[in-house]
């Protein structure tokens, strides 16, 4: 999701930098010409106007809070994964004292998204790590569950 968002934001001429932990995802950002850094290589200077959190985790949101400037915006894209978000605790005082604006976003305008895909303006094929036949679908699910793949396509 983060790589898709980065492509769209770059397409809108935004200054984009992907922050992540997984080298194979950073390599995709590199291929697309999107600036990227591993999480351990970035400062937490609270100097970003807008931070988009696509992790669905409390840890990702906490990092976003450390990156966004006072009076900045954090866009939470996607859904909070129930298993990952059940024990969320947020320091609301930081939101208040830094006057951070939180914006939720789940799907957006689907018609526009489909048109962008139809015109080939975003690379979704580059996100496919593995293709498996339908009869190997269980193995495909195992691969997807281990986290070594971005997306696994099961073909009938």
PDB file of C-alpha atoms in Angstrom:
ATOM      1  CA  UNK A   1       0.000   0.000   0.000  1.00  0.00           C
ATOM      2  CA  UNK A   2       2.833   2.374   0.857  1.00  0.00           C
ATOM      3  CA  UNK A   3       4.484   1.841  -2.527  1.00  0.00           C
ATOM      4  CA  UNK A   4       1.196   2.509  -4.331  1.00  0.00           C
ATOM      5  CA  UNK A   5       0.678   5.697  -2.319  1.00  0.00           C
ATOM      6  CA  UNK A   6       4.227   6.815  -3.074  1.00  0.00           C
ATOM      7  CA  UNK A   7       3.633   6.370  -6.804  1.00  0.00           C
ATOM      8  CA  UNK A   8       0.421   8.385  -6.709  1.00  0.00           C
ATOM      9  CA  UNK A   9       1.958  11.160  -4.628  1.00  0.00           C
ATOM     10  CA  UNK A  10       4.992  11.340  -6.907  1.00  0.00           C
ATOM     11  CA  UNK A  11       2.612  11.547  -9.869  1.00  0.00           C
ATOM     12  CA  UNK A  12       1.049  14.578  -8.149  1.00  0.00           C
ATOM     13  CA  UNK A  13       4.505  16.225  -8.027  1.00  0.00           C
ATOM     14  CA  UNK A  14       4.783  15.818  -4.273  1.00  0.00           C
ATOM     15  CA  UNK A  15       8.175  15.542  -2.634  1.00  0.00           C
ATOM     16  CA  UNK A  16       8.055  11.875  -1.644  1.00  0.00           C
ATOM     17  CA  UNK A  17      10.341   9.742   0.482  1.00  0.00           C
ATOM     18  CA  UNK A  18       9.509   6.155   1.360  1.00  0.00           C
ATOM     19  CA  UNK A  19      10.602   5.018   4.809  1.00  0.00           C
ATOM     20  CA  UNK A  20      10.589   1.300   5.424  1.00  0.00           C
ATOM     21  CA  UNK A  21      12.292  -1.752   6.821  1.00  0.00           C
ATOM     22  CA  UNK A  22      12.280  -4.209   3.944  1.00  0.00           C
ATOM     23  CA  UNK A  23      15.133  -4.079   1.459  1.00  0.00           C
ATOM     24  CA  UNK A  24      13.121  -5.659  -1.364  1.00  0.00           C
ATOM     25  CA  UNK A  25      10.555  -2.858  -1.065  1.00  0.00           C
ATOM     26  CA  UNK A  26      13.279  -0.209  -1.045  1.00  0.00           C
ATOM     27  CA  UNK A  27      14.625  -1.736  -4.265  1.00  0.00           C
ATOM     28  CA  UNK A  28      11.241  -1.199  -5.916  1.00  0.00           C
ATOM     29  CA  UNK A  29      11.208   2.447  -4.802  1.00  0.00           C
ATOM     30  CA  UNK A  30      14.725   2.767  -6.257  1.00  0.00           C
ATOM     31  CA  UNK A  31      13.569   1.296  -9.570  1.00  0.00           C
ATOM     32  CA  UNK A  32      10.745   3.839  -9.724  1.00  0.00           C
ATOM     33  CA  UNK A  33      13.051   6.745  -8.905  1.00  0.00           C
ATOM     34  CA  UNK A  34      11.415   7.411  -5.537  1.00  0.00           C
ATOM     35  CA  UNK A  35      13.661   8.577  -2.704  1.00  0.00           C
ATOM     36  CA  UNK A  36      13.827   6.042   0.097  1.00  0.00           C
ATOM     37  CA  UNK A  37      15.531   5.366   3.400  1.00  0.00           C
ATOM     38  CA  UNK A  38      15.597   2.499   5.813  1.00  0.00           C
ATOM     39  CA  UNK A  39      13.874   3.373   9.067  1.00  0.00           C
ATOM     40  CA  UNK A  40      17.126   3.074  11.034  1.00  0.00           C
ATOM     41  CA  UNK A  41      18.783   5.699   8.765  1.00  0.00           C
ATOM     42  CA  UNK A  42      16.318   8.535   9.299  1.00  0.00           C
ATOM     43  CA  UNK A  43      16.273  11.257  11.890  1.00  0.00           C
ATOM     44  CA  UNK A  44      13.191  11.941  13.943  1.00  0.00           C
ATOM     45  CA  UNK A  45      13.378  15.723  13.695  1.00  0.00           C
ATOM     46  CA  UNK A  46       9.620  16.387  13.558  1.00  0.00           C
ATOM     47  CA  UNK A  47      10.113  18.444  10.378  1.00  0.00           C
ATOM     48  CA  UNK A  48       7.765  16.860   7.828  1.00  0.00           C
ATOM     49  CA  UNK A  49       4.654  18.744   6.701  1.00  0.00           C
ATOM     50  CA  UNK A  50       2.741  15.572   5.815  1.00  0.00           C
ATOM     51  CA  UNK A  51       3.416  11.984   6.834  1.00  0.00           C
ATOM     52  CA  UNK A  52       1.427   9.114   5.341  1.00  0.00           C
ATOM     53  CA  UNK A  53       1.279   6.021   7.545  1.00  0.00           C
ATOM     54  CA  UNK A  54       0.389   2.861   5.609  1.00  0.00           C
ATOM     55  CA  UNK A  55       1.500   0.363   8.251  1.00  0.00           C
ATOM     56  CA  UNK A  56      -1.731  -0.207  10.132  1.00  0.00           C
ATOM     57  CA  UNK A  57       0.327  -0.538  13.316  1.00  0.00           C
ATOM     58  CA  UNK A  58       0.767   1.470  16.515  1.00  0.00           C
ATOM     59  CA  UNK A  59       4.525   1.415  15.899  1.00  0.00           C
ATOM     60  CA  UNK A  60       4.095   2.970  12.436  1.00  0.00           C
ATOM     61  CA  UNK A  61       1.801   5.667  13.784  1.00  0.00           C
ATOM     62  CA  UNK A  62       4.294   6.399  16.572  1.00  0.00           C
ATOM     63  CA  UNK A  63       7.026   6.877  13.959  1.00  0.00           C
ATOM     64  CA  UNK A  64       4.726   9.204  11.992  1.00  0.00           C
ATOM     65  CA  UNK A  65       4.229  11.250  15.183  1.00  0.00           C
ATOM     66  CA  UNK A  66       8.007  11.601  15.517  1.00  0.00           C
ATOM     67  CA  UNK A  67       8.420  12.715  11.906  1.00  0.00           C
ATOM     68  CA  UNK A  68       5.595  15.246  11.523  1.00  0.00           C
ATOM     69  CA  UNK A  69       6.223  18.893  12.357  1.00  0.00           C
ATOM     70  CA  UNK A  70       4.078  20.885  14.762  1.00  0.00           C
ATOM     71  CA  UNK A  71       0.783  21.792  12.994  1.00  0.00           C
ATOM     72  CA  UNK A  72       1.547  19.126  10.380  1.00  0.00           C
ATOM     73  CA  UNK A  73      -0.700  16.371   9.103  1.00  0.00           C
ATOM     74  CA  UNK A  74      -0.646  12.611   9.469  1.00  0.00           C
ATOM     75  CA  UNK A  75      -2.676  10.697   6.903  1.00  0.00           C
ATOM     76  CA  UNK A  76      -3.530   7.190   8.073  1.00  0.00           C
ATOM     77  CA  UNK A  77      -4.051   5.211   4.868  1.00  0.00           C
ATOM     78  CA  UNK A  78      -5.831   1.907   4.931  1.00  0.00           C
ATOM     79  CA  UNK A  79      -7.262   0.102   7.885  1.00  0.00           C
ATOM     80  CA  UNK A  80      -5.862  -0.587  11.289  1.00  0.00           C
ATOM     81  CA  UNK A  81      -5.187  -4.305  11.345  1.00  0.00           C
ATOM     82  CA  UNK A  82      -7.161  -5.651  14.337  1.00  0.00           C
ATOM     83  CA  UNK A  83      -4.421  -8.036  15.454  1.00  0.00           C
ATOM     84  CA  UNK A  84      -1.800  -5.299  15.154  1.00  0.00           C
ATOM     85  CA  UNK A  85      -3.892  -2.475  16.548  1.00  0.00           C
ATOM     86  CA  UNK A  86      -5.660  -4.097  19.477  1.00  0.00           C
ATOM     87  CA  UNK A  87      -3.174  -2.809  22.054  1.00  0.00           C
ATOM     88  CA  UNK A  88      -2.777   0.695  20.618  1.00  0.00           C
ATOM     89  CA  UNK A  89      -1.914   3.464  23.008  1.00  0.00           C
ATOM     90  CA  UNK A  90      -1.470   6.943  21.617  1.00  0.00           C
ATOM     91  CA  UNK A  91       0.019   9.893  23.471  1.00  0.00           C
ATOM     92  CA  UNK A  92      -2.842  12.266  22.801  1.00  0.00           C
ATOM     93  CA  UNK A  93      -0.995  15.075  24.554  1.00  0.00           C
ATOM     94  CA  UNK A  94       1.527  15.167  21.684  1.00  0.00           C
ATOM     95  CA  UNK A  95      -1.337  15.518  19.195  1.00  0.00           C
ATOM     96  CA  UNK A  96      -2.725  18.420  21.197  1.00  0.00           C
ATOM     97  CA  UNK A  97       0.518  20.231  22.024  1.00  0.00           C
ATOM     98  CA  UNK A  98       1.919  19.914  18.507  1.00  0.00           C
ATOM     99  CA  UNK A  99      -1.547  20.636  17.015  1.00  0.00           C
ATOM    100  CA  UNK A 100      -1.241  17.685  14.636  1.00  0.00           C
ATOM    101  CA  UNK A 101      -4.093  17.092  12.241  1.00  0.00           C
ATOM    102  CA  UNK A 102      -5.027  13.446  11.747  1.00  0.00           C
ATOM    103  CA  UNK A 103      -6.741  12.429   8.521  1.00  0.00           C
ATOM    104  CA  UNK A 104      -8.157   8.997   7.863  1.00  0.00           C
ATOM    105  CA  UNK A 105      -8.394   7.553   4.375  1.00  0.00           C
ATOM    106  CA  UNK A 106      -9.495   4.109   3.335  1.00  0.00           C
ATOM    107  CA  UNK A 107     -10.328   3.779  -0.345  1.00  0.00           C
ATOM    108  CA  UNK A 108     -10.784   7.112  -2.055  1.00  0.00           C
ATOM    109  CA  UNK A 109     -12.468   7.677  -5.432  1.00  0.00           C
ATOM    110  CA  UNK A 110     -12.519   4.219  -7.043  1.00  0.00           C
ATOM    111  CA  UNK A 111     -13.475   5.452 -10.529  1.00  0.00           C
ATOM    112  CA  UNK A 112     -10.457   7.739 -10.648  1.00  0.00           C
ATOM    113  CA  UNK A 113      -8.216   4.974  -9.331  1.00  0.00           C
ATOM    114  CA  UNK A 114      -9.432   2.576 -12.021  1.00  0.00           C
ATOM    115  CA  UNK A 115      -8.758   5.172 -14.722  1.00  0.00           C
ATOM    116  CA  UNK A 116      -5.196   5.671 -13.438  1.00  0.00           C
ATOM    117  CA  UNK A 117      -4.678   1.893 -13.569  1.00  0.00           C
ATOM    118  CA  UNK A 118      -6.236   1.659 -17.020  1.00  0.00           C
ATOM    119  CA  UNK A 119      -3.876   4.346 -18.354  1.00  0.00           C
ATOM    120  CA  UNK A 120      -0.882   2.494 -16.857  1.00  0.00           C
ATOM    121  CA  UNK A 121       0.147   5.493 -14.743  1.00  0.00           C
ATOM    122  CA  UNK A 122       1.099   3.346 -11.763  1.00  0.00           C
ATOM    123  CA  UNK A 123       3.123   0.151 -11.744  1.00  0.00           C
ATOM    124  CA  UNK A 124       1.157  -2.618 -10.081  1.00  0.00           C
ATOM    125  CA  UNK A 125       2.880  -5.444 -11.947  1.00  0.00           C
ATOM    126  CA  UNK A 126       6.159  -4.500 -10.232  1.00  0.00           C
ATOM    127  CA  UNK A 127       4.513  -5.299  -6.906  1.00  0.00           C
ATOM    128  CA  UNK A 128       3.932  -8.946  -7.839  1.00  0.00           C
ATOM    129  CA  UNK A 129       6.635 -11.015  -6.200  1.00  0.00           C
ATOM    130  CA  UNK A 130       5.316 -14.446  -7.075  1.00  0.00           C
ATOM    131  CA  UNK A 131       2.736 -16.070  -9.336  1.00  0.00           C
ATOM    132  CA  UNK A 132       1.349 -19.508  -8.558  1.00  0.00           C
ATOM    133  CA  UNK A 133      -1.178 -21.754 -10.252  1.00  0.00           C
ATOM    134  CA  UNK A 134      -4.557 -22.255  -8.616  1.00  0.00           C
ATOM    135  CA  UNK A 135      -3.645 -25.798  -7.592  1.00  0.00           C
ATOM    136  CA  UNK A 136      -0.614 -24.324  -5.759  1.00  0.00           C
ATOM    137  CA  UNK A 137      -2.714 -21.667  -4.052  1.00  0.00           C
ATOM    138  CA  UNK A 138      -2.027 -22.987  -0.550  1.00  0.00           C
ATOM    139  CA  UNK A 139       1.714 -22.627  -1.150  1.00  0.00           C
ATOM    140  CA  UNK A 140       1.092 -19.132  -2.503  1.00  0.00           C
ATOM    141  CA  UNK A 141      -0.715 -18.241   0.714  1.00  0.00           C
ATOM    142  CA  UNK A 142       2.212 -19.579   2.752  1.00  0.00           C
ATOM    143  CA  UNK A 143       4.637 -17.442   0.750  1.00  0.00           C
ATOM    144  CA  UNK A 144       2.440 -14.373   1.241  1.00  0.00           C
ATOM    145  CA  UNK A 145       2.158 -15.074   4.970  1.00  0.00           C
ATOM    146  CA  UNK A 146       5.904 -15.264   5.508  1.00  0.00           C
ATOM    147  CA  UNK A 147       6.369 -11.643   4.442  1.00  0.00           C
ATOM    148  CA  UNK A 148       9.016 -12.347   1.810  1.00  0.00           C
ATOM    149  CA  UNK A 149       6.676 -11.314  -0.980  1.00  0.00           C
ATOM    150  CA  UNK A 150       4.829  -8.086  -1.581  1.00  0.00           C
ATOM    151  CA  UNK A 151       1.949  -9.615  -3.522  1.00  0.00           C
ATOM    152  CA  UNK A 152       1.310 -13.193  -4.605  1.00  0.00           C
ATOM    153  CA  UNK A 153      -1.022 -13.748  -7.554  1.00  0.00           C
ATOM    154  CA  UNK A 154      -2.952 -17.007  -7.792  1.00  0.00           C
ATOM    155  CA  UNK A 155      -3.796 -17.712 -11.432  1.00  0.00           C
ATOM    156  CA  UNK A 156      -6.541 -20.088 -12.526  1.00  0.00           C
TER     157      UNK A 156
END
